[in-house]
XYZ file of C-alpha atoms in Angstrom:
429
model
C -11.800 18.628 -20.030
C -11.245 18.651 -16.253
C -9.755 15.744 -14.338
C -13.015 15.193 -12.455
C -14.937 14.944 -15.731
C -12.406 12.469 -17.067
C -12.678 10.430 -13.912
C -16.466 10.281 -14.257
C -16.126 9.058 -17.825
C -13.595 6.422 -16.804
C -15.863 5.258 -13.996
C -18.734 5.107 -16.457
C -16.726 3.070 -18.972
C -15.559 0.709 -16.255
C -19.111 0.292 -14.968
C -20.316 -0.616 -18.458
C -17.456 -3.084 -18.768
C -18.603 -4.706 -15.548
C -22.099 -5.060 -16.955
C -20.588 -6.835 -19.933
C -19.124 -9.315 -17.493
C -15.434 -8.489 -17.127
C -15.484 -9.354 -13.412
C -15.923 -13.081 -12.806
C -18.187 -13.371 -15.815
C -19.880 -16.582 -16.834
C -17.622 -18.931 -18.764
C -14.478 -17.791 -16.936
C -12.994 -20.272 -14.469
C -12.913 -18.320 -11.227
C -11.161 -18.932 -7.906
C -13.085 -20.819 -5.228
C -15.262 -18.239 -3.464
C -17.296 -20.711 -1.409
C -15.945 -19.337 1.882
C -15.232 -15.815 0.633
C -15.839 -12.738 2.774
C -17.937 -9.632 2.372
C -17.162 -6.521 0.375
C -16.950 -4.609 3.657
C -14.088 -6.826 4.843
C -12.318 -6.243 1.525
C -12.805 -2.502 2.048
C -11.134 -2.762 5.471
C -8.268 -4.684 3.862
C -7.686 -1.898 1.341
C -7.836 0.872 3.957
C -5.555 -0.926 6.406
C -2.868 -1.686 3.807
C -2.916 1.673 2.017
C -3.348 4.011 4.998
C -1.163 3.979 8.093
C 2.407 5.191 7.975
C 1.678 7.127 4.771
C -0.833 9.223 6.706
C 1.819 10.306 9.185
C 4.258 11.634 6.578
C 1.962 13.832 4.511
C 2.211 17.042 6.600
C 5.974 16.738 6.120
C 5.401 16.278 2.381
C 3.465 19.563 2.310
C 6.349 21.196 4.188
C 8.718 19.985 1.467
C 6.607 20.903 -1.551
C 4.154 23.543 -0.333
C 0.378 23.700 -0.733
C 0.616 22.424 -4.305
C 1.055 19.015 -2.654
C -2.734 18.939 -2.216
C -3.113 18.882 -6.008
C -0.640 15.989 -6.238
C -2.618 14.237 -3.491
C -5.809 14.547 -5.540
C -4.071 13.404 -8.718
C -2.479 10.393 -6.993
C -5.848 9.406 -5.519
C -7.692 9.435 -8.866
C -4.863 7.598 -10.609
C -4.627 4.962 -7.885
C -8.362 4.249 -8.068
C -8.070 3.840 -11.827
C -5.021 1.542 -11.746
C -6.546 -0.486 -8.900
C -9.574 -1.184 -11.087
C -7.739 -1.966 -14.329
C -5.266 -4.267 -12.542
C -8.153 -6.503 -11.482
C -9.654 -6.301 -14.964
C -6.364 -7.722 -16.235
C -6.980 -10.847 -14.124
C -9.981 -11.681 -16.340
C -8.558 -10.391 -19.640
C -7.913 -13.794 -21.262
C -11.618 -14.674 -21.094
C -10.883 -18.249 -19.985
C -9.566 -18.359 -16.421
C -9.015 -15.767 -13.708
C -5.330 -15.143 -13.067
C -4.371 -15.224 -9.395
C -1.377 -12.933 -8.877
C 0.249 -9.741 -10.122
C 3.087 -11.923 -11.440
C 0.691 -13.989 -13.565
C -0.707 -10.798 -15.110
C 2.825 -9.692 -15.992
C 3.672 -13.145 -17.403
C 0.514 -13.127 -19.493
C 1.441 -9.715 -20.890
C 5.206 -9.986 -21.375
C 6.203 -13.604 -20.778
C 8.400 -15.097 -18.031
C 10.831 -12.152 -17.942
C 8.003 -9.695 -17.295
C 6.639 -12.024 -14.620
C 9.901 -12.293 -12.726
C 10.639 -8.563 -12.942
C 7.216 -7.874 -11.451
C 7.684 -10.563 -8.797
C 10.952 -8.914 -7.711
C 9.246 -5.545 -7.207
C 6.286 -7.276 -5.579
C 8.444 -9.234 -3.133
C 10.438 -6.177 -2.146
C 7.326 -4.273 -1.129
C 5.543 -7.223 0.514
C 8.633 -8.102 2.574
C 10.230 -4.680 2.886
C 7.170 -2.948 4.333
C 6.744 -5.532 7.152
C 10.473 -5.210 7.912
C 10.094 -1.458 8.350
C 6.898 -2.036 10.338
C 8.797 -4.315 12.720
C 11.527 -1.693 13.146
C 8.921 1.024 13.818
C 7.070 -1.231 16.267
C 10.266 -2.129 18.133
C 11.375 1.503 18.423
C 7.911 2.649 19.535
C 7.514 -0.091 22.153
C 10.930 0.628 23.623
C 10.139 4.360 23.629
C 6.923 3.675 25.538
C 8.848 1.655 28.136
C 11.544 4.246 28.871
C 12.299 4.333 32.581
C 10.755 0.920 33.303
C 12.096 -2.637 33.499
C 10.644 -3.200 30.017
C 13.167 -0.781 28.486
C 15.173 -3.644 26.988
C 16.297 -2.013 23.738
C 14.956 -1.776 20.204
C 16.237 -5.160 18.993
C 14.494 -7.336 21.631
C 11.256 -5.458 21.014
C 11.649 -6.003 17.254
C 11.968 -9.750 17.910
C 8.878 -9.664 20.143
C 6.985 -7.766 17.423
C 7.941 -10.434 14.875
C 6.674 -13.164 17.215
C 3.361 -11.327 17.645
C 2.905 -10.985 13.882
C 3.977 -14.597 13.246
C 1.036 -16.054 15.202
C -1.798 -14.934 12.897
C 0.472 -15.137 9.842
C 1.176 -18.840 10.386
C -2.289 -19.859 11.573
C -4.472 -18.160 8.957
C -4.529 -19.208 5.326
C -6.141 -16.522 3.179
C -6.839 -12.801 3.021
C -10.400 -13.410 4.198
C -9.100 -14.707 7.544
C -6.955 -11.617 8.185
C -9.755 -9.215 7.226
C -10.805 -8.755 10.858
C -7.289 -7.435 11.548
C -7.826 -4.917 8.777
C -10.935 -3.586 10.493
C -8.951 -2.897 13.680
C -6.053 -1.481 11.668
C -8.311 0.896 9.761
C -9.885 2.049 13.033
C -6.419 2.574 14.563
C -5.417 4.866 11.702
C -8.633 6.841 12.096
C -7.947 7.283 15.831
C -4.438 8.649 15.176
C -5.790 11.059 12.559
C -8.380 12.262 15.096
C -5.749 12.735 17.804
C -3.471 14.734 15.503
C -6.289 17.010 14.292
C -7.697 17.707 17.773
C -4.376 18.182 19.585
C -2.920 20.263 16.737
C -5.993 22.508 16.890
C -5.535 22.976 20.637
C -1.809 23.617 20.184
C -2.208 26.211 17.409
C -2.116 29.309 19.691
C 1.303 28.143 20.957
C 2.834 28.087 17.474
C 4.481 31.361 16.526
C 6.691 32.397 13.610
C 5.207 29.629 11.462
C 5.166 30.120 7.715
C 3.696 28.220 4.768
C 4.687 28.042 1.098
C 2.508 27.784 -1.989
C 5.160 25.774 -3.808
C 8.831 24.976 -3.200
C 10.077 23.968 -6.635
C 13.443 22.536 -5.571
C 11.734 20.184 -3.084
C 8.654 19.548 -5.211
C 9.890 16.272 -6.813
C 10.581 14.704 -3.408
C 7.130 15.732 -2.176
C 5.667 14.244 -5.368
C 7.354 10.896 -4.668
C 6.273 10.863 -1.013
C 2.625 11.607 -1.796
C 2.511 9.145 -4.694
C 3.832 6.348 -2.484
C 0.986 6.882 -0.020
C -1.493 5.030 -2.247
C 0.462 1.799 -2.643
C -1.840 -1.195 -2.328
C -1.733 -2.822 -5.758
C 0.516 -5.639 -4.553
C -2.299 -7.129 -2.444
C -5.333 -6.227 -4.572
C -5.496 -9.566 -6.467
C -5.677 -11.460 -3.167
C -8.149 -9.014 -1.626
C -10.443 -9.354 -4.655
C -10.097 -13.157 -4.481
C -11.356 -13.041 -0.889
C -14.629 -11.357 -1.950
C -17.918 -13.199 -2.276
C -19.076 -10.624 -4.860
C -16.067 -9.638 -7.016
C -18.252 -7.426 -9.194
C -18.194 -4.977 -6.275
C -14.418 -4.523 -6.562
C -14.526 -1.071 -8.274
C -16.761 0.201 -5.462
C -14.514 -1.397 -2.812
C -11.238 0.021 -4.130
C -12.857 3.389 -4.863
C -14.338 3.644 -1.369
C -11.155 2.366 0.305
C -8.821 4.784 -1.467
C -11.289 7.646 -1.015
C -11.336 6.968 2.737
C -7.541 7.036 2.760
C -7.488 10.252 0.713
C -9.904 11.900 3.163
C -7.696 10.924 6.129
C -4.610 12.100 4.234
C -6.225 15.451 3.448
C -7.377 16.026 7.031
C -4.014 15.074 8.560
C -1.901 16.914 5.992
C -3.863 20.158 6.209
C -4.158 20.120 10.020
C -0.483 19.304 10.526
C 0.791 21.825 8.003
C -1.591 24.645 8.987
C -0.616 24.407 12.660
C 3.090 23.523 12.482
C 4.026 24.802 9.003
C 7.749 24.640 8.321
C 8.411 23.021 11.737
C 6.292 19.885 11.213
C 8.181 16.595 11.512
C 7.679 13.048 10.260
C 5.843 11.190 11.789
C 3.457 14.023 12.534
C 2.541 12.796 16.039
C 6.057 13.815 17.138
C 5.040 17.427 16.407
C 2.217 17.463 18.944
C 3.059 18.248 22.600
C 4.347 15.465 24.836
C 1.733 13.883 27.046
C -1.102 11.396 27.019
C -2.253 12.240 23.476
C 1.160 11.538 21.951
C 1.473 8.305 23.944
C -1.946 7.139 22.753
C -1.005 8.005 19.144
C 2.221 5.988 19.402
C 0.382 3.022 20.955
C -2.358 3.079 18.324
C -0.003 3.384 15.345
C 2.067 0.528 16.778
C -1.084 -1.591 16.933
C -1.811 -0.601 13.354
C 1.563 -1.714 11.968
C 1.334 -4.990 13.906
C -2.078 -5.600 12.295
C -1.060 -4.473 8.801
C 2.101 -6.604 8.622
C 0.265 -9.991 8.451
C -1.815 -8.733 5.513
C 1.318 -7.974 3.485
C 3.192 -11.128 4.522
C 0.110 -13.273 3.820
C -0.151 -11.780 0.340
C 3.519 -12.610 -0.347
C 3.161 -16.114 1.067
C 0.088 -16.770 -1.089
C 2.132 -15.812 -4.173
C 4.933 -18.201 -3.199
C 2.510 -21.005 -2.313
C 0.849 -20.580 -5.685
C 4.223 -20.815 -7.453
C 5.221 -23.937 -5.468
C 1.748 -25.488 -5.858
C 1.304 -25.973 -2.108
C -2.326 -27.126 -2.073
C -4.586 -29.441 -0.086
C -5.332 -31.407 -3.266
C -1.641 -32.165 -3.717
C -0.469 -32.809 -0.161
C -3.590 -33.431 1.927
C -4.900 -31.172 4.693
C -2.347 -31.909 7.445
C 0.776 -32.025 5.261
C -0.297 -28.887 3.399
C -0.676 -27.022 6.692
C 2.745 -28.181 7.946
C 4.491 -27.170 4.713
C 2.685 -23.826 4.641
C 3.489 -23.185 8.321
C 7.182 -24.005 7.778
C 7.350 -21.648 4.791
C 5.690 -18.821 6.692
C 7.886 -19.272 9.767
C 10.921 -19.075 7.457
C 9.575 -15.866 5.894
C 9.013 -14.354 9.336
C 12.534 -15.321 10.452
C 14.012 -13.603 7.387
C 11.989 -10.461 8.157
C 13.138 -10.525 11.792
C 16.829 -11.053 11.000
C 16.914 -8.221 8.460
C 14.959 -5.864 10.736
C 17.412 -6.498 13.579
C 20.702 -6.520 11.699
C 20.850 -4.425 8.537
C 22.163 -0.888 9.202
C 20.538 2.017 7.351
C 17.908 -0.347 6.041
C 15.324 2.432 5.911
C 17.445 4.370 3.431
C 17.986 1.261 1.330
C 14.256 0.522 1.376
C 13.543 4.085 0.253
C 15.765 3.495 -2.761
C 14.089 0.280 -3.871
C 10.697 1.516 -2.704
C 10.941 4.447 -5.099
C 11.355 1.932 -7.925
C 8.869 -0.637 -6.701
C 6.029 1.622 -5.571
C 5.925 3.852 -8.626
C 6.286 0.871 -10.958
C 3.643 -1.278 -9.244
C 1.116 1.499 -8.579
C 1.266 3.595 -11.735
C 3.413 2.188 -14.548
C 2.868 -1.589 -14.651
C -0.963 -1.679 -14.333
C -1.411 0.682 -17.279
C 1.181 -1.060 -19.459
C -0.243 -4.527 -18.708
C -3.810 -3.332 -19.241
C -3.075 -1.863 -22.667
C -1.052 -4.919 -23.695
C -3.731 -7.425 -22.627
C -6.861 -5.577 -23.726
C -5.577 -3.585 -26.692
C -4.974 0.081 -27.483
C -7.125 0.737 -30.551
C -10.349 -0.113 -28.728
C -9.766 2.642 -26.140
C -11.130 6.185 -26.511
C -8.525 8.903 -26.935
C -9.261 10.486 -23.545
C -8.566 7.187 -21.762
C -5.274 6.782 -23.617
C -4.353 10.362 -22.633
C -5.184 9.553 -19.010
C -3.083 6.370 -19.178
C -0.167 8.394 -20.540
C -0.485 10.900 -17.688
C -0.502 8.086 -15.115
C 2.645 6.551 -16.594
C 4.409 9.925 -16.755
C 3.632 10.600 -13.089
C 4.973 7.143 -12.232
C 8.189 7.732 -14.160
C 8.725 11.179 -12.602
C 8.127 9.756 -9.110
C 10.471 6.856 -9.849
C 13.313 9.071 -11.077
C 13.137 11.759 -8.398
C 12.235 9.338 -5.608
C 15.283 7.257 -6.488
C 17.482 10.344 -6.622
C 16.254 11.416 -3.185
C 16.790 7.931 -1.732
C 20.324 7.697 -3.126
C 21.153 11.010 -1.455
C 19.647 9.674 1.771
C 21.876 6.588 1.522
C 24.954 8.715 0.889
C 24.151 10.893 3.915
C 23.513 7.804 6.076
C 26.867 6.214 5.262
C 28.934 9.408 5.335
């Protein structure tokens, strides 16, 4: 049976489960959706969080692994859609009350230890990604200001970037209120993809002695890890789904969002690798000729990371606020806002300090990211789903698919970690 046929069967089984009421069904105590947003806003949230910097690295991933990377891209896409759906199904698995966070799902499945292990991975991604975004923003802004009075160095621009992100992060409360930022972020990614495709096409006659590989086995595991990481959005999915007026649309939202990302990935990866081959660099916009197009790409991707960071930090803050029971019912409207604002300012200060001060932080993040991304995207959702909903009631083909997802996650974890450790060794030597 082909992967596409399996996927259709899984989609069919999930659709029938929805009809039976697994998403916010009657009798289950749901979150307050009185002021929830539309499914379209949730779609923008998914695209903005998942796409972005991952888009820029995929031509380089093809350079490392060869054209077989396109198969891994397809496999990662189908697996990510599946795990994104079953993770949300886990929120309703107890049949009594909707769980609110990834950590609560883990606690429900494996007790407090499972919850805290998951929270550690969750926190690293939700804080680590904004830290790297701030570093990228600071470097880009300083690069754009070269030769002007605004060329003040990377660190001051990182601090300015943190201040920009802190404003919406502190003032807004839920994922619904940052959804408009997602719409701009998703559009920004699309613009960069368009620039890369068009300019690369124009630049193709200037590229000589370029070669392509079908598969490079020694580099294949690293390419596998890189491509797998490009679909990481599970950490924010519970909050995105909670911000939806119609949660029964979640499978369509996550499917459409990840499919949009996969389409952008495919277009960028193929265009970048076809034109620049073994000379393509990461991020891919540094491969295109210097000039207005590259400047626009840098500006737009900087806007994107500044818009994506509040989504991730808001998701982390919501987890912490849930754990500390920071609610209007408990503290009143004004006191709740002041406590929440103080917590979020503290979080933003921690992000800023680490972004400005920790040397080789990117290499360190790659190490933990290899663990966290593969675990949170592929391994944990499947394990939690089978633990909470049972194994014997699943058809054999779904269990086989679950096994394949977990194996891919483990392979990505092992080889991604190995690659990151080597990167750390090279950085410190």
